[in-house]
Structure formats: C-alpha cells, structure tokens
Amino acid sequence: MRATVPITVNGLKTACSQCNLVELCLPFGMADSELSRLDELVGARRKVKRQQNLYRAGDPFEAIYAIRAGSFKTDVLLEDGREQVTGFQMTGEILGLDGISTETHSCNAVALEDSEVCVIAYDKLEQLSHEIDGLQLQFHKVMSREIVRDHGVMMLLGSMRAEERLAAFLLNMSQRFNARGFSSQEFNLRMTREEIGSYLGLKLETVSRAFSRFQEDGLISVQQKHVLLLDPAGLKKLIQHQQGVR
Amino acid sequence: MRATVPITVNGLKTACSQCNLVELCLPFGMADSELSRLDELVGARRKVKRQQNLYRAGDPFEAIYAIRAGSFKTDVLLEDGREQVTGFQMTGEILGLDGISTETHSCNAVALEDSEVCVIAYDKLEQLSHEIDGLQLQFHKVMSREIVRDHGVMMLLGSMRAEERLAAFLLNMSQRFNARGFSSQEFNLRMTREEIGSYLGLKLETVSRAFSRFQEDGLISVQQKHVLLLDPAGLKKLIQHQQGVR
DNA sequence: CAAGCTCGTTGACCCACGTCAACCAAAAAA
DNA sequence: TTTTTTGGTTGACGTGGGTCAACGAGCTTG
C-alpha cells in the first residue's frame, strides 16, 4: 500500500491567461476576451509527488485537473489485482473526466514524477460554461478528444502486433513531446517497461525485446528510459505495412 | 463498397417528453419542467437500413444521434484494411460524440439492423445547454460514461483472456437488454462472430470456440445468434477468478 | 426449390508472445 | 563507500489463440 495523504495544496493561484500551457490546455482556441474570465476557474494548484495518487477509483468526484507540470498515468484495477493502464498524461492534458458520469472516479491517477495540477471545481466549470460561450465548446472538445484517443488505443490493443503497438506508442510520445516544445527525436520516458506493457497489453519482457529489436534494426537507440528515434518514418511504415495478427 | 446515399429523412418529429426511451437516453434524470423544453432539440428522425452507414470517418460533424430503434456498431479502419469495432450501441444510446473534437467524424457508424435515430443538431444542443441547466450536466455525463466504458474495453483487450472477454461481453449485453425491458437471460445478438471478434480483439474462430466451450460447460446455450444464459454467476466467476494472461 | 451466399463450427497445425529464470545496471538506502 | 532494491535485458521453453481448410446450416435471390 502506498501513502495517500501527504499531498500539498498551495494557495498561489495561476491565471490561465498568463499560463504558457494555454494552447495545449482547456482554454485552447478561446478568444482573449473570454480567456480573462477563465482566471476564476482555477481554484488552487496542488502538488503531487511521484508515485502518489491524485485521486483513486471510488473517490467522490469534485474537480477535474489540468496538468501544470509533470506527468501521470491512469489505471483500472480488477479484483484479482490485474492492472490496466488506460493512459499516460502530460502537461496541459486534463485528468478526472471519468468521474462525471457517476460522480465517483472510476480509475486511479498516479503521478509518474513530482507534478503539479490546477484544480478546476466541476460545479464552477459548469456554471462558467453557461456564461462563457467558448468554454463549453472547448470542454466538449476535450472530452471528445479523449473518446477518440481511447478508440485509437482499442485499435492498438485489438488489432496490432507487439512491435506495431510499441512503434505507435513511441510515435505518439514523440508527437506529444514535440507539441510541448521538446525534441520529437529524443526524450526520456517517465514510465517503466511494466507500465508501458500494461498500457499496450503486453508483458514487460515483450516490451523490452521490442525495444531491443528496434535498436538492432537501427530504428531507435534506447538506454533505459532514454529514447532516440533514428528513423521515425521506419516506425510509421512498420505500423502501416506490417501484417496484422488478430 | 456499400451504398451510402439512400437514407430516409422523415419529417415527423418526436417529443422527448413523450418518448418511452427517456430514462435511457440523453434526458435521463432531467426535471419534467426541463424535459418539455427539450422537444425543440430533436430536429428530425432518420431511418438507416441494415448495413448502411449513419456516418463515416471523415464526414463533417454536425449532429449527434440518439438511437430510437435498432442497433449500430462503430468501427475504425486502418489503411491496410484492418477493422477495429469500438462499440455496439442499442436504443437510447448516443452516437457521434467522436466528431466534436475535430468537427469531423473519426469512426464509422453502421446499422446492424434496420434502425431509426433522432438527429440532434450539435449547435442547437450547445445553445440549449446554456439555457437548460440539467441538459449540460446530462450531456457531460453521457460523454463521461463513454470514456468509462472505453476504459472497460481497454481492460478487456489488454488484460483478459479469450473466454473472459466473451463472458464479459455476454454479461454486458445481458445487462443492457435487461435495462431495456427485455430478458436478461435470453436474447438475440445482432452482430456476427466476426464483429464480436473484432470488438474483443479475437478471431471469429476463437469466438466460436469460446461459445462452444461455454455451452459444453453448461454456462450458456447458443444457436447462431440466439443466446440463453444458463449460469450468469458462472460467467461472472470466470472473469474474476481466472488467471490472467497478459 | 434450387443455387448461391453468408455465417458459424470444428479440426490440425503453428507461431507470437507469455512464463520462468538468471543476471546486470541504476538508483536508493544505509 | 557498500548494500539493497528496483528496473531492464536476455535466453529457453511452453501455450493460447491465430491460420488454414473443410464442411454444414441458414438466408436470399432468381
């Protein structure tokens, strides 16, 4: 069992209008005039240390969270202990949408490194959505994007072979690092082989072997969590032209 | 290539307030006073014949759809022709949410039988959500429920073995038929073994074999699309106590 | 009411990935 | 620093489910 309590809430508010993540986050695409009204939306920021939960399955739903710094994984647990990682989230991405439907969170959100989130009280979001036109649309887009992303993961899990899954995963990470101003070729993964495996429906050994295979084939260079994409086009080709199994 | 055009739009409007699907559909949980205002939401109904598309990946997004009668599947296609069924939808369920994020549908929706949907123009929904308090919340819940459902499918695909997947699928269908006033023990599936297989990340032969195995073990009785659940508890146990593979 | 379909079942065989185990490198703790 | 723990790699081997193929039962269409 991991410690759950020691989570710091710090009072210093951040204005969305002055946040450099604005073009990745909930306010993306909103007019400046609307943007300033958003500043009342973020109640507080909250720090979450590595390995700590932002929330757990079963927790009452009160707020959604925008990642200000760091990264998270979300997962679902079966009674018998099996874990399925349902996603990895980076700065600007929104956590907690699963809680709206039953007013109870249905998955766990765990920080992969020391992180910080903006707490967005859901009732305030609802209320402001009535008033600010662009906010409602943006929020709907965020939820819809999550649904589309989930369909992509189903495609991965249901129809692709191990190496295709890992290739798709690496290209996805690359694209997301790039969108955040980091290199698309070189990055450090924040999750373990086991977590990648859980996400991709594979055992950690299979993930490790696929990494090694890619390196042998000159597609990437890996050392532990450090990844260098030498041939992104090659990875893309692997997904499209490889014979599917299932 | 399948015919795409011959889809009937019929003018006769249905009031949500008089629809018997109200407690399964978007308006679920809304006050009567709010409900009557909803009637302006549904523009028209549209019939979709078996095997025809309600919409296709790439179509511009304009509306979401509530299923009035019949059933659908949604799927995603890879360039090389691989298909992943992302869901099966029944009466009262909402289709088209994937389109909001990019204003373009990202999957295909195909009728499994002759069906009928209520067309809900998205701009009208947005507008009414500003005015009717309960509507916004309900819509958010519908989207959130879809996200939670998707996580469940990821669990299936990523962490369960073939027989567990099929057991979970059958119990899910049973529960949904039951919610619609049909028997939870006996029902007719609307999809083929291949479609079930695609949804569950299995080949049709594996699905067929799992059906046969369940029948041998006295858990169900199957003949083609007709299913009789003889021992739902046994199916449940299979999911919880079986050793997971992945 | 045949003649074609499409869909489902079953068997024989095979392979991608899981399992088990040994080992090493990094990171954390002492 | 040394010790311990955690995470990653690699090999040998086993198996769940994929592949290929034959066949039969319902629908559908003429």
mmCIF file with all atom_site columns, C-alpha atoms (C1' of nucleotides) in Angstrom, chain D residues 10-28:
data_model
loop_
_atom_site.group_PDB
_atom_site.id
_atom_site.type_symbol
_atom_site.label_atom_id
_atom_site.label_alt_id
_atom_site.label_comp_id
_atom_site.label_asym_id
_atom_site.label_entity_id
_atom_site.label_seq_id
_atom_site.pdbx_PDB_ins_code
_atom_site.Cartn_x
_atom_site.Cartn_y
_atom_site.Cartn_z
_atom_site.occupancy
_atom_site.B_iso_or_equiv
_atom_site.pdbx_formal_charge
_atom_site.auth_seq_id
_atom_site.auth_comp_id
_atom_site.auth_asym_id
_atom_site.auth_atom_id
_atom_site.pdbx_PDB_model_num
ATOM 1  C "C1'" . DT D 1 10 ? 18.172  -11.788 -22.435 1.00 0.00 ? 10 DT D "C1'" 1
ATOM 2  C "C1'" . DG D 1 11 ? 17.632  -16.883 -23.047 1.00 0.00 ? 11 DG D "C1'" 1
ATOM 3  C "C1'" . DA D 1 12 ? 14.999  -21.312 -23.062 1.00 0.00 ? 12 DA D "C1'" 1
ATOM 4  C "C1'" . DC D 1 13 ? 10.766  -23.135 -23.316 1.00 0.00 ? 13 DC D "C1'" 1
ATOM 5  C "C1'" . DG D 1 14 ? 5.522   -23.568 -23.341 1.00 0.00 ? 14 DG D "C1'" 1
ATOM 6  C "C1'" . DT D 1 15 ? 0.842   -22.407 -24.826 1.00 0.00 ? 15 DT D "C1'" 1
ATOM 7  C "C1'" . DG D 1 16 ? -3.243  -19.615 -26.090 1.00 0.00 ? 16 DG D "C1'" 1
ATOM 8  C "C1'" . DG D 1 17 ? -5.013  -18.291 -29.788 1.00 0.00 ? 17 DG D "C1'" 1
ATOM 9  C "C1'" . DG D 1 18 ? -4.054  -17.373 -34.755 1.00 0.00 ? 18 DG D "C1'" 1
ATOM 10 C "C1'" . DT D 1 19 ? -4.053  -19.667 -39.520 1.00 0.00 ? 19 DT D "C1'" 1
ATOM 11 C "C1'" . DC D 1 20 ? -5.733  -22.602 -42.922 1.00 0.00 ? 20 DC D "C1'" 1
ATOM 12 C "C1'" . DA D 1 21 ? -9.069  -25.572 -44.519 1.00 0.00 ? 21 DA D "C1'" 1
ATOM 13 C "C1'" . DA D 1 22 ? -13.228 -28.331 -44.859 1.00 0.00 ? 22 DA D "C1'" 1
ATOM 14 C "C1'" . DC D 1 23 ? -17.960 -28.502 -44.160 1.00 0.00 ? 23 DC D "C1'" 1
ATOM 15 C "C1'" . DG D 1 24 ? -22.743 -27.504 -42.909 1.00 0.00 ? 24 DG D "C1'" 1
ATOM 16 C "C1'" . DA D 1 25 ? -26.750 -24.570 -41.841 1.00 0.00 ? 25 DA D "C1'" 1
ATOM 17 C "C1'" . DG D 1 26 ? -29.497 -20.599 -42.728 1.00 0.00 ? 26 DG D "C1'" 1
ATOM 18 C "C1'" . DC D 1 27 ? -30.803 -16.811 -45.694 1.00 0.00 ? 27 DC D "C1'" 1
ATOM 19 C "C1'" . DT D 1 28 ? -31.549 -14.826 -50.033 1.00 0.00 ? 28 DT D "C1'" 1
#
